[in-house]
Coordinates of C-alpha atoms in Angstrom, one line a residue:
Chain Q
X244 CA 111.1 3.7 -21.8
X245 CA 111.0 1.6 -24.6
X246 CA 114.9 0.7 -24.6
X247 CA 115.2 -0.3 -20.6
X248 CA 112.2 -2.3 -21.0
X249 CA 113.9 -4.8 -23.4
X250 CA 117.5 -4.9 -22.3
X251 CA 116.4 -6.2 -18.9
X252 CA 113.7 -9.0 -18.2
X253 CA 114.1 -7.4 -14.0
X254 CA 110.7 -7.3 -11.9
X255 CA 112.5 -4.2 -9.9
X256 CA 113.4 -2.1 -12.8
X257 CA 110.1 -3.4 -14.7
X258 CA 108.1 -1.4 -11.2
X259 CA 110.6 1.8 -11.4
X260 CA 110.0 1.9 -15.1
X261 CA 106.2 1.3 -14.9
X262 CA 106.3 4.0 -11.1
X263 CA 108.2 6.3 -13.6
X264 CA 105.4 7.1 -15.5
X265 CA 102.8 7.3 -13.7
X266 CA 103.4 11.3 -13.0
X267 CA 103.4 11.7 -17.1
X268 CA 99.8 10.1 -17.5
X269 CA 99.1 12.9 -15.0
X270 CA 101.1 15.5 -16.4
X271 CA 99.9 14.7 -19.9
X272 CA 96.3 13.7 -18.7
X273 CA 95.8 10.8 -20.0
X274 CA 94.8 8.6 -16.9
X275 CA 91.9 8.0 -16.9
X276 CA 92.7 7.0 -20.7
X277 CA 95.4 5.2 -20.1
X278 CA 93.4 2.8 -18.2
X279 CA 90.8 2.7 -20.4
X280 CA 93.4 1.3 -22.5
X281 CA 94.6 -0.6 -19.6
X282 CA 91.4 -2.9 -19.3
X283 CA 92.0 -3.5 -22.7
X284 CA 95.6 -5.5 -22.4
X285 CA 94.0 -7.1 -19.7
X286 CA 93.3 -10.7 -21.5
X287 CA 97.1 -9.7 -22.8
X288 CA 98.7 -9.7 -20.3
X289 CA 97.2 -12.0 -18.4
X290 CA 98.0 -14.4 -21.4
X291 CA 101.6 -13.4 -21.6
X292 CA 101.1 -14.2 -17.6
X293 CA 100.2 -17.3 -17.8
X294 CA 102.4 -18.6 -21.0
X295 CA 105.9 -17.5 -19.4
X296 CA 104.5 -18.9 -16.1
X297 CA 104.7 -22.4 -17.9
X298 CA 107.5 -22.2 -19.5
X299 CA 109.1 -20.2 -17.1
X300 CA 109.5 -19.4 -12.9
X301 CA 107.0 -16.7 -11.3
X302 CA 109.6 -13.3 -11.0
X303 CA 109.5 -14.0 -14.9
X304 CA 106.0 -14.4 -15.2
X305 CA 105.5 -11.2 -13.5
X306 CA 108.6 -9.2 -15.0
X307 CA 107.2 -9.8 -18.4
X308 CA 104.5 -8.9 -18.1
X309 CA 105.3 -5.5 -16.2
X310 CA 107.5 -5.2 -19.1
X311 CA 104.7 -5.7 -21.2
X312 CA 102.4 -2.4 -19.5
X313 CA 105.3 -0.1 -19.9
X314 CA 105.5 -1.0 -23.7
X315 CA 101.3 -0.4 -23.6
X316 CA 101.9 2.6 -20.9
X317 CA 105.1 4.0 -22.8
X318 CA 102.3 4.0 -26.0
X319 CA 99.7 5.4 -24.3
X320 CA 101.1 8.4 -23.6
X321 CA 103.4 8.8 -26.7
X322 CA 99.7 8.5 -29.1
X323 CA 97.4 9.9 -26.8
X324 CA 100.0 13.6 -26.0
X325 CA 100.8 13.7 -29.0
X326 CA 98.3 15.2 -31.9
X327 CA 98.8 13.1 -35.4
X328 CA 99.0 16.2 -37.3
X329 CA 102.4 16.8 -34.7
X330 CA 103.3 14.0 -35.0
X331 CA 102.6 14.2 -39.6
X332 CA 105.1 17.8 -39.2
X333 CA 107.7 16.1 -37.3
X334 CA 108.0 13.1 -39.5
X335 CA 107.6 15.9 -42.5
X336 CA 111.4 17.2 -41.1
X337 CA 113.0 14.7 -40.7
X338 CA 115.5 14.6 -43.4
X339 CA 115.9 11.3 -44.1
X340 CA 112.3 10.6 -44.1
X341 CA 112.0 12.8 -47.4
X342 CA 114.6 11.6 -49.4
X343 CA 113.5 7.9 -48.7
X344 CA 110.1 9.5 -49.6
X345 CA 111.3 10.8 -52.6
X346 CA 112.8 8.2 -53.8
X347 CA 110.2 5.6 -53.1
X348 CA 106.9 8.0 -54.2
X349 CA 108.1 10.8 -55.9
X350 CA 107.1 13.4 -53.6
X351 CA 108.8 14.3 -50.0
X352 CA 106.2 14.9 -48.2
X353 CA 103.7 11.8 -49.5
X354 CA 105.8 9.7 -46.3
X355 CA 104.7 11.8 -43.7
X356 CA 101.9 12.2 -45.0
X357 CA 100.6 8.8 -45.2
X358 CA 101.7 7.7 -41.8
X359 CA 99.4 11.0 -40.7
X360 CA 96.4 9.4 -42.3
X361 CA 96.9 5.9 -41.8
X362 CA 96.9 7.2 -38.2
X363 CA 93.5 9.3 -38.4
X364 CA 91.8 6.5 -40.1
X365 CA 91.5 4.0 -37.1
X366 CA 88.5 6.3 -35.5
X367 CA 87.2 6.6 -38.2
X368 CA 87.1 3.1 -39.3
X369 CA 86.4 2.7 -35.3
X370 CA 82.7 4.0 -35.8
X371 CA 81.5 2.4 -39.3
X372 CA 83.1 -0.8 -38.0
X373 CA 80.1 -0.1 -35.7
X374 CA 77.7 1.0 -37.7
X375 CA 77.6 -1.9 -40.3
X376 CA 78.0 -4.1 -37.3
X377 CA 74.1 -2.6 -35.6
X378 CA 73.0 -2.3 -39.8
X379 CA 73.6 -6.7 -39.9
X380 CA 72.0 -7.5 -37.1
X381 CA 69.2 -4.9 -37.5
X382 CA 68.7 -7.8 -40.5
X383 CA 68.7 -10.6 -37.8
X384 CA 72.6 -11.7 -38.4
X385 CA 74.1 -13.0 -35.0
X386 CA 77.6 -12.3 -34.6
X387 CA 78.6 -15.2 -32.2
X388 CA 76.2 -18.4 -33.6
X389 CA 76.9 -21.9 -34.9
X390 CA 79.7 -23.5 -34.4
X391 CA 83.8 -21.6 -35.0
X392 CA 83.6 -22.1 -38.8
X393 CA 79.6 -20.6 -38.8
X394 CA 81.4 -18.5 -36.5
X395 CA 84.5 -16.5 -38.7
X396 CA 81.5 -17.0 -41.3
X397 CA 79.3 -14.7 -39.6
X398 CA 81.9 -12.0 -40.0
X399 CA 81.6 -11.3 -44.0
X400 CA 78.3 -9.2 -44.3
X401 CA 80.9 -7.3 -41.4
X402 CA 83.7 -7.5 -43.7
X403 CA 83.2 -6.6 -46.6
X404 CA 80.7 -2.9 -46.4
X405 CA 83.9 -1.9 -44.2
X406 CA 86.5 -3.0 -46.7
X407 CA 84.5 -1.4 -49.5
X408 CA 84.1 2.2 -47.0
X409 CA 87.3 2.0 -46.2
X410 CA 88.6 1.7 -50.2
X411 CA 86.0 4.2 -51.7
X412 CA 86.8 7.3 -48.6
X413 CA 90.1 6.5 -50.0
X414 CA 89.4 7.1 -53.6
X415 CA 87.2 10.3 -52.5
X416 CA 90.6 11.2 -50.4
X417 CA 92.5 11.0 -53.3
X418 CA 90.4 13.2 -55.2
X419 CA 89.8 15.9 -53.0
X420 CA 93.8 15.8 -52.1
X421 CA 94.0 16.7 -56.1
X422 CA 92.1 19.2 -56.7
X423 CA 94.2 20.8 -53.7
X424 CA 97.3 20.7 -55.4
X425 CA 98.4 17.7 -53.3
X426 CA 102.2 17.2 -53.6
X427 CA 102.5 20.9 -54.6
X428 CA 106.4 21.7 -55.2
X429 CA 109.3 21.5 -53.0
X430 CA 110.1 23.7 -50.4
X431 CA 106.3 23.4 -49.9
X432 CA 105.8 25.3 -46.1
X433 CA 103.9 25.0 -43.2
X434 CA 101.2 27.3 -41.6
X435 CA 102.5 25.3 -38.1
X436 CA 105.7 25.1 -37.1
X437 CA 107.0 23.1 -34.4
X438 CA 110.3 24.6 -33.0
X439 CA 112.0 22.6 -30.1
X440 CA 112.1 24.3 -26.5
X441 CA 114.0 24.2 -23.8
X442 CA 111.4 21.3 -22.3
X443 CA 112.5 19.3 -25.6
X444 CA 115.4 19.6 -25.6
X445 CA 116.2 18.6 -21.4
X446 CA 113.3 15.6 -22.2
X447 CA 115.7 14.2 -25.2
X448 CA 118.9 15.1 -23.3
X449 CA 117.4 12.6 -20.2
X450 CA 116.0 9.7 -22.0
X451 CA 119.6 9.1 -24.2
X452 CA 121.1 10.1 -20.9
X453 CA 119.1 6.7 -19.8
X454 CA 119.5 4.8 -22.6
X455 CA 122.6 5.4 -22.1
X456 CA 123.3 3.8 -18.7
X457 CA 121.3 0.8 -19.3
X458 CA 123.0 0.0 -22.2
X459 CA 126.4 1.1 -19.8
X460 CA 125.1 -1.8 -17.6
X461 CA 123.8 -3.8 -19.7
X462 CA 126.9 -5.0 -20.8
X463 CA 128.5 -4.9 -17.9
X464 CA 126.2 -6.3 -14.6
X465 CA 123.9 -8.9 -14.9
X466 CA 120.2 -7.9 -13.6
X467 CA 118.8 -10.4 -11.5
X468 CA 114.7 -11.3 -12.2
X469 CA 114.7 -11.2 -8.4
Chain G
X1166 CA 52.5 -1.8 -30.1
X1167 CA 55.7 -0.2 -29.5
X1168 CA 56.0 1.5 -26.8
X1169 CA 58.9 4.3 -25.0
X1170 CA 58.4 5.0 -20.9
X1171 CA 60.3 7.7 -19.9
X1172 CA 63.6 6.6 -21.9
X1173 CA 67.1 8.1 -21.5
X1174 CA 69.8 7.5 -23.0
X1175 CA 73.7 8.8 -22.0
X1176 CA 76.6 7.2 -24.2
X1177 CA 79.3 6.4 -22.4
X1178 CA 81.4 9.5 -23.8
X1179 CA 79.0 11.2 -21.2
X1180 CA 76.6 13.0 -24.1
X1181 CA 72.7 12.7 -23.2
X1182 CA 71.6 12.3 -25.7
X1183 CA 67.2 11.8 -24.9
X1184 CA 65.9 13.3 -22.6
X1185 CA 62.4 11.6 -20.8
X1186 CA 61.4 10.6 -24.3
X1187 CA 57.3 8.9 -24.2
X1188 CA 56.5 7.8 -27.2
X1189 CA 53.8 5.0 -28.7
X1190 CA 54.2 3.3 -31.8
X1191 CA 51.5 1.2 -33.5
X1192 CA 49.6 -0.5 -36.5
X1193 CA 49.1 2.0 -39.0
X1194 CA 50.6 4.9 -37.5
X1195 CA 52.6 6.8 -39.6
X1196 CA 54.9 9.4 -38.2
X1197 CA 58.0 11.1 -39.4
X1198 CA 61.1 11.9 -36.3
X1199 CA 61.9 15.4 -37.3
X1200 CA 64.8 17.5 -36.0
X1201 CA 68.0 19.2 -35.8
X1202 CA 71.4 17.0 -36.7
X1203 CA 72.1 15.3 -33.2
X1204 CA 68.9 15.6 -32.0
X1205 CA 68.8 12.3 -31.3
X1206 CA 66.9 11.1 -34.0
X1207 CA 69.0 8.5 -34.9
X1208 CA 69.8 7.3 -30.8
X1209 CA 65.6 7.3 -31.3
X1210 CA 65.0 4.9 -34.1
X1211 CA 68.0 2.3 -32.8
X1212 CA 66.0 2.2 -29.7
X1213 CA 62.9 0.4 -31.4
X1214 CA 64.6 -2.7 -31.4
X1215 CA 67.1 -2.9 -29.4
X1216 CA 70.2 -2.0 -30.7
X1217 CA 71.0 0.4 -28.0
X1218 CA 69.5 -0.3 -24.8
X1219 CA 67.5 2.4 -22.3
X1220 CA 69.4 4.8 -19.7
X1221 CA 66.2 4.9 -17.9
X1222 CA 62.7 4.2 -19.0
X1223 CA 62.3 1.2 -20.7
X1224 CA 61.3 -0.2 -24.2
X1225 CA 58.7 -2.6 -24.9
X1226 CA 58.7 -4.1 -28.5
X1227 CA 54.7 -5.6 -28.3
X1228 CA 54.6 -6.0 -24.9
X1229 CA 58.8 -7.6 -24.4
X1230 CA 61.4 -5.6 -22.5
X1231 CA 64.4 -4.8 -25.3
X1232 CA 66.6 -5.2 -22.2
X1233 CA 65.4 -8.8 -22.2
X1234 CA 65.0 -10.1 -25.6
X1235 CA 68.1 -10.1 -28.5
X1236 CA 67.7 -7.9 -31.3
X1237 CA 67.6 -10.5 -33.8
X1238 CA 64.3 -11.5 -32.4
X1239 CA 63.4 -7.3 -32.4
X1240 CA 64.6 -7.5 -35.6
X1241 CA 62.3 -9.7 -37.0
X1242 CA 59.0 -7.4 -36.4
X1243 CA 61.1 -4.4 -36.4
X1244 CA 62.9 -3.2 -39.9
X1245 CA 65.5 -0.4 -38.9
X1246 CA 66.9 1.1 -42.5
X1247 CA 69.9 3.0 -42.3
X1248 CA 70.8 5.9 -43.7
X1249 CA 73.6 4.2 -46.0
X1250 CA 73.3 1.9 -47.9
X1251 CA 77.2 1.2 -48.5
X1252 CA 76.7 0.3 -44.1
X1253 CA 75.3 -3.4 -45.3
X1254 CA 75.3 -3.9 -49.1
X1255 CA 77.9 -7.2 -49.5
X1256 CA 76.1 -9.9 -52.0
X1257 CA 77.4 -11.0 -54.9
X1258 CA 73.8 -9.9 -56.7
X1259 CA 70.6 -8.1 -55.4
X1260 CA 68.6 -11.5 -55.5
X1261 CA 70.6 -12.4 -52.6
X1262 CA 71.5 -9.4 -50.2
X1263 CA 67.3 -9.1 -50.4
X1264 CA 67.6 -13.2 -49.1
X1265 CA 70.3 -12.4 -46.5
X1266 CA 67.7 -11.2 -44.3
X1267 CA 65.1 -14.0 -44.4
X1268 CA 67.7 -16.4 -44.2
X1269 CA 68.8 -14.7 -40.9
X1270 CA 65.6 -15.9 -39.7
X1271 CA 65.2 -19.0 -40.3
X1272 CA 62.5 -19.0 -43.2
X1273 CA 62.4 -21.9 -45.7
X1274 CA 63.5 -21.3 -49.4
X1275 CA 60.8 -21.2 -51.0
X1276 CA 59.2 -18.5 -48.7
X1277 CA 62.2 -16.9 -48.5
X1278 CA 62.5 -16.8 -53.0
X1279 CA 59.4 -15.7 -52.8
X1280 CA 59.8 -12.9 -50.7
X1281 CA 62.9 -11.5 -52.6
X1282 CA 60.6 -11.3 -55.8
X1283 CA 57.7 -10.0 -54.4
X1284 CA 59.5 -7.2 -52.8
X1285 CA 62.3 -6.9 -55.7
X1286 CA 58.6 -5.8 -57.5
X1287 CA 57.3 -3.8 -55.4
X1288 CA 60.4 -1.6 -55.9
X1289 CA 61.1 -1.1 -58.6
X1290 CA 64.1 -3.1 -58.7
X1291 CA 63.4 -6.6 -60.7
X1292 CA 65.8 -6.0 -63.5
X1293 CA 68.3 -5.8 -61.9
X1294 CA 68.0 -9.2 -59.6
X1295 CA 71.0 -11.0 -60.7
X1296 CA 73.3 -7.6 -60.6
X1297 CA 75.9 -6.6 -58.2
X1298 CA 74.7 -4.5 -55.4
X1299 CA 78.2 -1.9 -56.0
X1300 CA 77.0 -2.0 -60.5
X1301 CA 74.0 0.5 -58.6
X1302 CA 73.7 4.0 -58.5
X1303 CA 73.4 5.5 -54.6
X1304 CA 69.3 5.9 -55.3
X1305 CA 69.3 2.2 -56.5
X1306 CA 72.1 1.2 -54.0
X1307 CA 69.0 2.8 -51.3
X1308 CA 66.0 0.6 -52.6
X1309 CA 68.1 -2.0 -52.2
X1310 CA 69.3 -1.6 -49.1
X1311 CA 65.5 -1.0 -47.9
X1312 CA 63.8 -4.3 -50.0
X1313 CA 65.8 -6.3 -48.2
X1314 CA 64.5 -5.3 -44.6
X1315 CA 61.0 -4.3 -46.0
X1316 CA 61.1 -8.6 -47.8
X1317 CA 60.8 -10.7 -44.3
X1318 CA 57.4 -8.1 -44.1
X1319 CA 58.2 -6.5 -40.6
X1320 CA 55.7 -5.4 -38.4
X1321 CA 56.8 -1.3 -37.8
X1322 CA 59.6 0.0 -40.6
X1323 CA 61.6 2.3 -39.2
X1324 CA 63.4 4.3 -42.3
X1325 CA 66.9 6.5 -41.4
X1326 CA 66.5 9.2 -44.2
X1327 CA 64.9 7.1 -46.3
X1328 CA 64.2 10.3 -49.4
X1329 CA 68.0 11.3 -49.7
X1330 CA 69.8 10.7 -53.4
X1331 CA 66.3 10.0 -54.5
X1332 CA 64.6 12.0 -57.8
X1333 CA 61.4 13.1 -57.0
X1334 CA 59.6 9.8 -59.1
X1335 CA 61.1 8.0 -56.8
X1336 CA 59.8 9.7 -54.1
X1337 CA 56.4 9.8 -55.3
X1338 CA 56.8 6.5 -55.4
X1339 CA 58.4 5.8 -51.8
X1340 CA 55.6 7.8 -50.9
X1341 CA 52.5 5.8 -51.9
X1342 CA 54.6 2.3 -50.6
X1343 CA 54.3 4.1 -47.2
X1344 CA 50.6 5.0 -48.2
X1345 CA 50.1 1.1 -49.0
X1346 CA 52.0 -1.2 -45.5
X1347 CA 50.4 1.8 -43.1
X1348 CA 46.9 1.6 -44.7
X1349 CA 48.0 -2.6 -44.4
X1350 CA 47.9 -2.3 -40.6
X1351 CA 51.5 -1.8 -40.3
X1352 CA 54.1 1.2 -37.8
X1353 CA 56.1 3.2 -40.3
X1354 CA 58.4 5.4 -38.7
X1355 CA 60.7 8.1 -40.2
X1356 CA 63.0 9.9 -39.4
X1357 CA 63.7 13.0 -42.2
X1358 CA 65.1 16.4 -42.5
X1359 CA 62.7 16.0 -46.2
X1360 CA 59.5 18.7 -44.5
X1361 CA 58.1 19.2 -48.1
X1362 CA 58.1 15.4 -48.6
X1363 CA 56.7 15.2 -44.8
X1364 CA 54.2 17.9 -46.1
X1365 CA 52.9 15.9 -48.8
X1366 CA 52.5 12.3 -46.1
X1367 CA 50.8 13.3 -43.6
X1368 CA 52.3 12.0 -41.3
X1369 CA 51.6 12.6 -37.3
X1370 CA 55.1 14.7 -36.6
X1371 CA 57.3 14.2 -34.0
X1372 CA 60.1 17.0 -32.8
X1373 CA 63.1 15.5 -31.5
X1374 CA 65.8 18.8 -30.6
X1375 CA 68.6 18.6 -28.0
X1376 CA 66.9 14.9 -27.2
X1377 CA 63.7 16.2 -26.0
X1378 CA 60.1 15.5 -28.0
X1379 CA 59.7 19.8 -27.6
X1380 CA 56.4 19.4 -30.6
X1381 CA 54.0 16.3 -31.6
X1382 CA 51.1 17.0 -33.5
X1383 CA 50.0 16.2 -37.6
X1384 CA 52.3 17.5 -40.4
X1385 CA 49.5 20.4 -40.5
X1386 CA 49.8 21.8 -37.2
X1387 CA 53.2 20.9 -36.6
X1388 CA 55.0 22.6 -39.8
X1389 CA 53.1 25.6 -40.4
X1390 CA 53.9 26.8 -36.3
X1391 CA 56.8 29.0 -36.4
X1392 CA 58.7 29.3 -33.3
X1393 CA 58.4 24.5 -33.3
X1394 CA 59.9 24.4 -37.3
X1395 CA 62.0 27.0 -35.7
X1396 CA 63.0 24.9 -32.4
X1397 CA 63.9 22.3 -35.1
X1398 CA 66.4 23.8 -37.2
X1399 CA 63.7 22.7 -40.2
X1400 CA 62.1 25.8 -42.5
X1401 CA 58.1 25.5 -43.1
X1402 CA 57.4 24.0 -46.2
X1403 CA 56.7 26.5 -49.6
X1404 CA 52.8 25.4 -49.6
X1405 CA 52.4 26.9 -45.3
X1406 CA 54.6 30.2 -46.3
X1407 CA 52.8 31.1 -49.4
X1408 CA 49.2 30.3 -46.9
X1409 CA 51.5 32.1 -44.7
X1410 CA 51.6 34.9 -46.4
X1411 CA 47.7 34.2 -47.7
X1412 CA 46.0 34.6 -43.6
X1413 CA 45.5 38.0 -44.8
X1414 CA 42.8 37.3 -47.4
X1415 CA 41.3 35.7 -44.5
X1416 CA 42.5 31.5 -45.8
X1417 CA 43.8 29.2 -42.3
X1418 CA 47.8 29.6 -41.9
X1419 CA 48.5 25.5 -41.3
X1420 CA 48.6 23.8 -44.4
X1421 CA 51.2 22.5 -45.4
X1422 CA 49.6 20.4 -48.8
X1423 CA 48.7 20.1 -51.7
X1424 CA 45.2 19.0 -51.5
X1425 CA 44.0 20.9 -49.4
X1426 CA 45.3 23.5 -50.4
X1427 CA 43.6 23.5 -53.5
X1428 CA 40.3 22.7 -52.4
X1429 CA 40.6 26.2 -50.1
X1430 CA 41.9 28.0 -53.5
X1431 CA 39.5 26.8 -55.3
X1432 CA 36.5 27.9 -52.3
X1433 CA 37.9 31.2 -51.7
X1434 CA 38.4 32.4 -56.5
X1435 CA 34.2 30.7 -56.0
X1436 CA 33.4 33.5 -53.9
X1437 CA 35.2 36.0 -56.0
X1438 CA 33.9 35.1 -59.1
X1439 CA 30.2 34.1 -57.5
X1440 CA 29.7 37.9 -57.7
X1441 CA 31.4 38.9 -60.7
X1442 CA 29.0 36.3 -62.5
X1443 CA 26.1 37.9 -61.5
X1444 CA 26.8 41.3 -63.0
X1445 CA 27.0 41.3 -66.6

C-alpha cells in the first residue's frame, strides 16, 4: 500500500488503494477504531488539502489528501491488528536486527526489546498525562489562559512531572529486568514461536507483486493526476 | 454544600463507573469513601471539583452546577489532593510548589508568602521550604502535595488515599490535622482502604461497590457488619474482630475504636471486680 501510494499522485490510484483497504479493516475488526483515528486526522488532512490547493491544483490537493488517508489507514491497520509483542518477536527473528543490536548495544535482543517497550509505553504515558493534567487543573491551572507565550509556559507544570514519571519508570523497568536476568544468554528461546503460515506467504506474495507492478508502471507510463 | 443528585457516569470506553449516586457533603462533615479497587472512588472524587461531569444527574457545589463553571473556579472551594504526588510536583523548591495554586488563584504576593509559611509549619515541612521536592522521601512528597492544596484553604478537602506511604506517627498527625479542619467547619472527604485509620477517626463511612453506594453510616455501624465489609472487599478492623468474639460475654459487637473499647472493658472489669472485692 505504502509504496504505490508514494509512487503515484493520482486521484484514481488513491481511491483504488483506499477501497482495497476497507475490507481489510472489517476483516481485522478495527473499523471502529480506524474511524476514531480518522477523526484525529481530520485537521491534518484539511491542512494538507489547503496547502496543496494553494500551491497546486484541486486534483493534486485531493490526491495528496487521499494519499495521507491511505497512509493513515495502512499504519492503523498494521498497528491495530499486530500486537507489539508479536512485532517484537518477529523483529527478534530478523538476523540483521540481531546483528546490529549485538554490534551496537552488546546483546542480540536488546534492540527489538527497546522497540517493543517504546511502543508499549505510549498508552501508559497517555494515561499519566491525563492524570497530571487533572492534578494541575485541580490546583487552578488553566491551560488555555493568556497569550501564546503564556500558554506555552502553562505546559511546564504538565511536562516536568510527566518527564520525571517516564524517567523514574524506565529506571524501575531496568531494575526489574536486571533482577529477572535480562538480557540472558545467546540462544534464548521464546514461549511463543512465530511461524509463517500459508496465508502469510500469500500476503507477502500479493504485496511483492503489487510493488513490482507499480514500480513497472511507474517506470514505463506517466499516470495522470486525474 | 456539595450535592450529588442521581449522578451516573460512563467513560468514553462505555464503562459505567458510577450509578445513581446521591450524596450531600457540607461544612463540618468528615466522610470516608471506601470500596474495592475499581469501585469508582476516584471517579466520584473527580466529580466533586468538576474534572469529570456526570453523564446523568448533576453535581452542585454551593448551588453551582459543575457543568456550568470552570474547574479552576471550583478548585478554589474544592481542594482535591491526588493519590500520587509525582503527578503534580514540578517546582524547584517546596515553597514554590505550595505557592503554585495560590498564584493561580490570584492571591497577592504577601498573602501567598503568609499562607505558604503557615501551611508548611502546620504539616511539619518548614525545614524543607527551600529544598527541591524531588529530594524528599515518598511520604514527605505526599505531604507537600497536601500542603499545595491546603494553602488556599478550600472549604471542601478531598483526599485520595492520604495514608499510603505514611508511617504511623505521620498518620496520627494527619488524623489530628483532619480533626482540626472539620472542627473549623470545613468538609473533609477521604478515599481510603485503611480500615484501621477510619476506625480510629470515626468519620461517616460511605461504601462504594461497582459504582453504587451499598452502605453508609457511622464507622462503628458500617465497619462492624460482615456483609457490608465483605461487599466492599475490606477486612474488619482489629477492634471489631475482637468485639465480635467477645459478644458472648454480653459486650456490644459494633465497637471499632480503642476509646470506646476501653470504656466498655473498664465497665465490664468493674462488674467482675466488684463481687471479688466484697468477698475478702
